[in-house]
Coordinates of C-alpha atoms in Angstrom, one line a residue:
X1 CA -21.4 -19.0 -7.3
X2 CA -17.9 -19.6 -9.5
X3 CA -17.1 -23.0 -9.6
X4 CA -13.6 -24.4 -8.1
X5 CA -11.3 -25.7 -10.2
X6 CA -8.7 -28.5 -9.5
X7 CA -5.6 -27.1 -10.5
X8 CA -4.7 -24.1 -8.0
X9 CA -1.3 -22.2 -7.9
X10 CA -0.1 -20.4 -4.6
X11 CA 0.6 -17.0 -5.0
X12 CA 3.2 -15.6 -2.6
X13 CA 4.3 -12.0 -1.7
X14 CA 1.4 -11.1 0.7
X15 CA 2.8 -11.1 4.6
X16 CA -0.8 -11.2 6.4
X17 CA -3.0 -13.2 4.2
X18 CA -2.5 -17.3 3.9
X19 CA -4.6 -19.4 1.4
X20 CA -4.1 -17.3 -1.7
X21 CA -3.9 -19.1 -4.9
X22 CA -4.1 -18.7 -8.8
X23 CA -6.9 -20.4 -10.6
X24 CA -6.8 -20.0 -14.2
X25 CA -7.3 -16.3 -15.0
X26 CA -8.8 -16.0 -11.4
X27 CA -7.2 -15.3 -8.1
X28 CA -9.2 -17.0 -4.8
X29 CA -8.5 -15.1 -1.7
X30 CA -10.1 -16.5 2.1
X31 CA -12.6 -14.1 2.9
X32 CA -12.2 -11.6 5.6
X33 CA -14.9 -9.1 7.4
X34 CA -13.4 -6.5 5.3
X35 CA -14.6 -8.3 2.2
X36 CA -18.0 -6.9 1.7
X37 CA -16.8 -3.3 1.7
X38 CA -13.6 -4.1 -0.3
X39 CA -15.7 -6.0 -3.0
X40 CA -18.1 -2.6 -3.2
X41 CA -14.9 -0.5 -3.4
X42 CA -13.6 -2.5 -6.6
X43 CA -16.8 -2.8 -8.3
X44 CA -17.4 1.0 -7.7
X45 CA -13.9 1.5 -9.2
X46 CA -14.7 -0.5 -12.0
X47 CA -18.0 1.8 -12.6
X48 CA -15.9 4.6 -12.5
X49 CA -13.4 3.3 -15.6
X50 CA -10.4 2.6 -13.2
X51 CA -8.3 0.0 -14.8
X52 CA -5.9 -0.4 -12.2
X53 CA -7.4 -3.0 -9.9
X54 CA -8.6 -6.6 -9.9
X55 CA -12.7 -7.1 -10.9
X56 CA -15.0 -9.0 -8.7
X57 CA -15.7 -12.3 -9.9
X58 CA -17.7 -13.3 -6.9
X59 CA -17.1 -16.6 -4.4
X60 CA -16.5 -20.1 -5.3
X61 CA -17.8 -23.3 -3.6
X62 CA -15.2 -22.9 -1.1
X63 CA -16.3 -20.3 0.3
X64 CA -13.5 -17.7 -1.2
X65 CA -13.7 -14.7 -3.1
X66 CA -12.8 -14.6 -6.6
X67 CA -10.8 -11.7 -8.3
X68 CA -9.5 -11.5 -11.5
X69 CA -6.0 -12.3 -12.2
X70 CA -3.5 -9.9 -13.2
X71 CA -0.3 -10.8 -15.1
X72 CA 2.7 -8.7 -14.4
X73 CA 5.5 -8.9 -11.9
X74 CA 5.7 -7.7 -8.2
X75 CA 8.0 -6.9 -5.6
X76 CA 11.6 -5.0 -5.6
X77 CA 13.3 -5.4 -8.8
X78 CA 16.2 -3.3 -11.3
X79 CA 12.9 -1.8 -12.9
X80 CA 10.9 -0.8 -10.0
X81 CA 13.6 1.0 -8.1
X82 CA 13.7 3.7 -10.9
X83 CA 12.5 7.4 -10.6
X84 CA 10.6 6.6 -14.0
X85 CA 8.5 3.9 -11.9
X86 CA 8.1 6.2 -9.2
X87 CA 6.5 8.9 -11.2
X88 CA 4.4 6.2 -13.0
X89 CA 3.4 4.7 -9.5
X90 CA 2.0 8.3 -8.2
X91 CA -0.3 9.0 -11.1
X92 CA -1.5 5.6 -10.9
X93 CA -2.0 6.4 -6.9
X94 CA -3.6 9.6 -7.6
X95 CA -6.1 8.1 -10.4
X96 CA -7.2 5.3 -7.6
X97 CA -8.1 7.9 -5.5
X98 CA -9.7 10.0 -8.2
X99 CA -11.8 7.1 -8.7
X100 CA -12.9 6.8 -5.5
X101 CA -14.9 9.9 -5.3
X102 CA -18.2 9.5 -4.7
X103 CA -17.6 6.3 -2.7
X104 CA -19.1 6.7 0.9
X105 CA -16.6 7.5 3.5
X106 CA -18.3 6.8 6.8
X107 CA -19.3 3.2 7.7
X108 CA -18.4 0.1 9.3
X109 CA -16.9 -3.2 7.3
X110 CA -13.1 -1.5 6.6
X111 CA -10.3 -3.6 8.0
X112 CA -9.2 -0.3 10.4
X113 CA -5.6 0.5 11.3
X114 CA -3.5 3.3 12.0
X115 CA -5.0 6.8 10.4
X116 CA -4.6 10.6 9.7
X117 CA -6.5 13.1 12.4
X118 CA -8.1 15.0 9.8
X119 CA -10.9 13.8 8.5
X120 CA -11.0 11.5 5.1
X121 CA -10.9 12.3 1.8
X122 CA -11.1 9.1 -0.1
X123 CA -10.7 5.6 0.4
X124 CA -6.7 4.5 0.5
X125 CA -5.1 1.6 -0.7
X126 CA -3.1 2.0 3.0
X127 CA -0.8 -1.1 2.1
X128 CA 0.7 -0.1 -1.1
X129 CA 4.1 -2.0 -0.9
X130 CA 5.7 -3.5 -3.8
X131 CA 4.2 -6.7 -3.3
X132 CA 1.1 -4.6 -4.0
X133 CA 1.7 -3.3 -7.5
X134 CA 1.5 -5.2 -10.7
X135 CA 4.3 -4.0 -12.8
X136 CA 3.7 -4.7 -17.0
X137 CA 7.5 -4.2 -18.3
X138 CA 8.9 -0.8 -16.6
X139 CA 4.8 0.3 -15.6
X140 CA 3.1 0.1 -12.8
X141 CA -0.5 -1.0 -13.9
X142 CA -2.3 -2.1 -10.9
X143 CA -3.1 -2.3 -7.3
X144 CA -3.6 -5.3 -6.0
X145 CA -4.8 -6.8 -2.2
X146 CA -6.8 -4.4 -0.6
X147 CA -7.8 -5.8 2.3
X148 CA -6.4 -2.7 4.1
X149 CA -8.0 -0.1 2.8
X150 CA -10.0 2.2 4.7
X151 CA -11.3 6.1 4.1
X152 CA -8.2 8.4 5.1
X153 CA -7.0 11.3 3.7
X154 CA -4.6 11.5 0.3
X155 CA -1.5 12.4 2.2
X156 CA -1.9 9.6 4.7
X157 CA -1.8 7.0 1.6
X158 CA 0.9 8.7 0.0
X159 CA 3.1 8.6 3.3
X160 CA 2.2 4.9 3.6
X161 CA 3.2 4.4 -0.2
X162 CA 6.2 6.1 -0.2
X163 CA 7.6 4.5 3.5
X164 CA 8.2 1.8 1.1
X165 CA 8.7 2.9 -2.3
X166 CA 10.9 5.7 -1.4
X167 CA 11.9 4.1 1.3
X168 CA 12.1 5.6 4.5
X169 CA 13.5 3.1 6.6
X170 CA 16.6 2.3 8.0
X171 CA 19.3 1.3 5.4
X172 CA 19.4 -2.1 6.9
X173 CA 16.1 -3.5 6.2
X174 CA 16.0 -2.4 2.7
X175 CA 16.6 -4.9 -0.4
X176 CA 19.8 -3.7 -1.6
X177 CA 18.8 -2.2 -5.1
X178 CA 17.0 0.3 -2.8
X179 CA 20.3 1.3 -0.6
X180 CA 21.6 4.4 -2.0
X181 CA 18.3 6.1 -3.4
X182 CA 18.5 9.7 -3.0
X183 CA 15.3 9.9 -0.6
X184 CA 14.6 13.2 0.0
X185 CA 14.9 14.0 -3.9
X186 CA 12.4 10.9 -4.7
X187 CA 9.7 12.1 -2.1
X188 CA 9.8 15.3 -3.9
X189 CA 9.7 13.5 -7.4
X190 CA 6.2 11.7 -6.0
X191 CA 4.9 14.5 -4.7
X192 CA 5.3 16.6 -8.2
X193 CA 4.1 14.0 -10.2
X194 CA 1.0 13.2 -7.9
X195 CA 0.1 17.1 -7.1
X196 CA 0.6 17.5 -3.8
X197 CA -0.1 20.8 -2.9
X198 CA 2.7 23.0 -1.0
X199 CA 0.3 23.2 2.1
X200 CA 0.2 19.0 2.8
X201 CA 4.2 18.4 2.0
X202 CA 4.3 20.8 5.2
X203 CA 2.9 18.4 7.1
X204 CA 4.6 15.3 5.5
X205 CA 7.3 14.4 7.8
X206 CA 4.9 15.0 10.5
X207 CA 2.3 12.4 9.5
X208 CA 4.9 9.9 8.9
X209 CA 6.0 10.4 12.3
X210 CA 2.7 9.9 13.4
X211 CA 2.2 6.6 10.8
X212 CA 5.0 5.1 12.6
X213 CA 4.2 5.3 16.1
X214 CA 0.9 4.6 15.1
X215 CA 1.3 1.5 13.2
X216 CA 3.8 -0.2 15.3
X217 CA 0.8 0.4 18.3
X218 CA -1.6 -1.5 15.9
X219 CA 0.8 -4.3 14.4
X220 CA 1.7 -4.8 18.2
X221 CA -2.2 -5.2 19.0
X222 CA -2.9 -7.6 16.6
X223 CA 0.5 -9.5 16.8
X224 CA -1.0 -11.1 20.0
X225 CA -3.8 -13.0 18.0
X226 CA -1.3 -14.6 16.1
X227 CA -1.7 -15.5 12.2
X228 CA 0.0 -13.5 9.3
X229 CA 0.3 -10.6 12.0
X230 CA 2.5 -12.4 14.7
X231 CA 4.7 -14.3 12.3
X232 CA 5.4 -10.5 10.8
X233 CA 6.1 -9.8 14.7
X234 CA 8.1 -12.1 15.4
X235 CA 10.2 -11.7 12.1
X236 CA 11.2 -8.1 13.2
X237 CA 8.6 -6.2 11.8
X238 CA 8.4 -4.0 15.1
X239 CA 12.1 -3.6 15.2
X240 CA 12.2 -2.3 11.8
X241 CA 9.3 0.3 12.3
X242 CA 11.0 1.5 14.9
X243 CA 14.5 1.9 13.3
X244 CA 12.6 3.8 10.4
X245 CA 11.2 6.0 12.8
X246 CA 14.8 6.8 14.2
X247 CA 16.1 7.5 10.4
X248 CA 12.9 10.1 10.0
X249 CA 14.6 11.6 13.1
X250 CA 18.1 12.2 11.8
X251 CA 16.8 13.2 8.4
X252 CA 14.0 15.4 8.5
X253 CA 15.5 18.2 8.2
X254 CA 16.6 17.0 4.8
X255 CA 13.5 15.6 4.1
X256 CA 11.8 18.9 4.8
X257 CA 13.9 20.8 2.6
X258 CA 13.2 19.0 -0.2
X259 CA 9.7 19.2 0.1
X260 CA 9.2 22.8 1.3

């Protein structure tokens, strides 16, 4: 048991989970049903030498689990908006995965959500929004919050990295140092850097069609049980998932070009 300290610092960024804070050089997190399985994903991760994720510290007297802290900067900034960041981000992505090998795939204890048909390859991050990387200068260094994870296949993670990071969304809801990215020419910049072979970019616009659909159906679900999920509802979050899917429409064919 780590003991809890007086002094504690919220941390904000994270849309679904209340009650994080900074203590010291540790971060306490309310535990979910997904923690057992995440906290055997990081430690397996650490086992394997991946440096890009938080270590298990255990719980405190509170009750929470305890991570440890890591500095950097999140969210949307001059910095991460460039393709340098981008190609940084997809071999970090493709090392997490690389890591997870090994790592049972079949179970109960994951969080769940929207998911590829085929069947899984490694354990994703499946949340990997800016808020979600730790940034060190112009790097990408970690992954952080991974209470969505879940076994899925590569390409499924990679869709649900890059409808942020690319972005595919409608120009509207982006931050506006993202308006103007050239997004068919950054999903093929990911895709080269990470090694996506030419048989999965076929099927890219596809799955993200599919993620779409199939993420608005679950954020709908669990919107009715209120929480971080129905204040994200309420906020628009459908609205936006559903204008994205309407720009995937209108731009596939671009989309596809550059990636086949």
């Amino acid at each position: 048991m780590v003991a809890t300290l007086l002094h504690e610092i919220p941390l904000q960024g994270g849309d679904v989970t209340d009650g994080v804070v900074r203590v010291g050089d540790t971060v306490r997190r309310p535990v979910s049903p997904s923690t057992p399985a995440v906290h055997a994903l990081l430690r397996h991760l650490e086992a394997a030498g991946f440096e890009g994720a938080p270590r298990v510290v255990g719980m405190d007297g509170l009750g929470r689990e305890v991570l440890t802290y890591l500095p950097g900067t999140t969210g949307v900034t001059r910095t991460t908006v460039t393709d340098e960041a981008l190609v940084e981000l997809a071999g970090l992505l493709r090392g997490f995965h690389d890591a997870t090998a090994g790592f049972p795939l079949g179970g109960d204890g994951w969080e769940g959500g929207s998911n590829d048909d085929a069947p899984p390859e490694v354990i994703g991050h499946c949340d990997l929004t800016p808020d979600n990387v730790v940034f060190e200068g112009a790097t990408p260094r970690a992954l952080i919050d991974f209470d969505l994870a879940r076994p899925t296949t590569r390409l499924f993670d990679i869709v649900t990295t890059l409808r942020h990071w690319v972005p595919i969304a409608d120009p509207v809801d982006l931050h506006p140092l993202q308006r103007g990215l050239d997004v068919g020419a950054r999903v093929r910049l990911f895709c080269d850097a990470y090694g996506v072979p030419p048989r999965e970019r076929r099927r890219f616009v596809e799955l993200s069609r599919l993620r779409l659909h199939r993420s608005y159906a679950v954020m709908r679900d669990r919107a009715a049980a209120g929480g971080g999920w129905g204040r994200m509802w309420a906020q628009g979050a459908g609205q936006r998932i559903r204008r994205a899917a309407a720009w995937l429409d209108t731009h596939e064919d671009e989309l596809h070009a550059h990636l086949v």
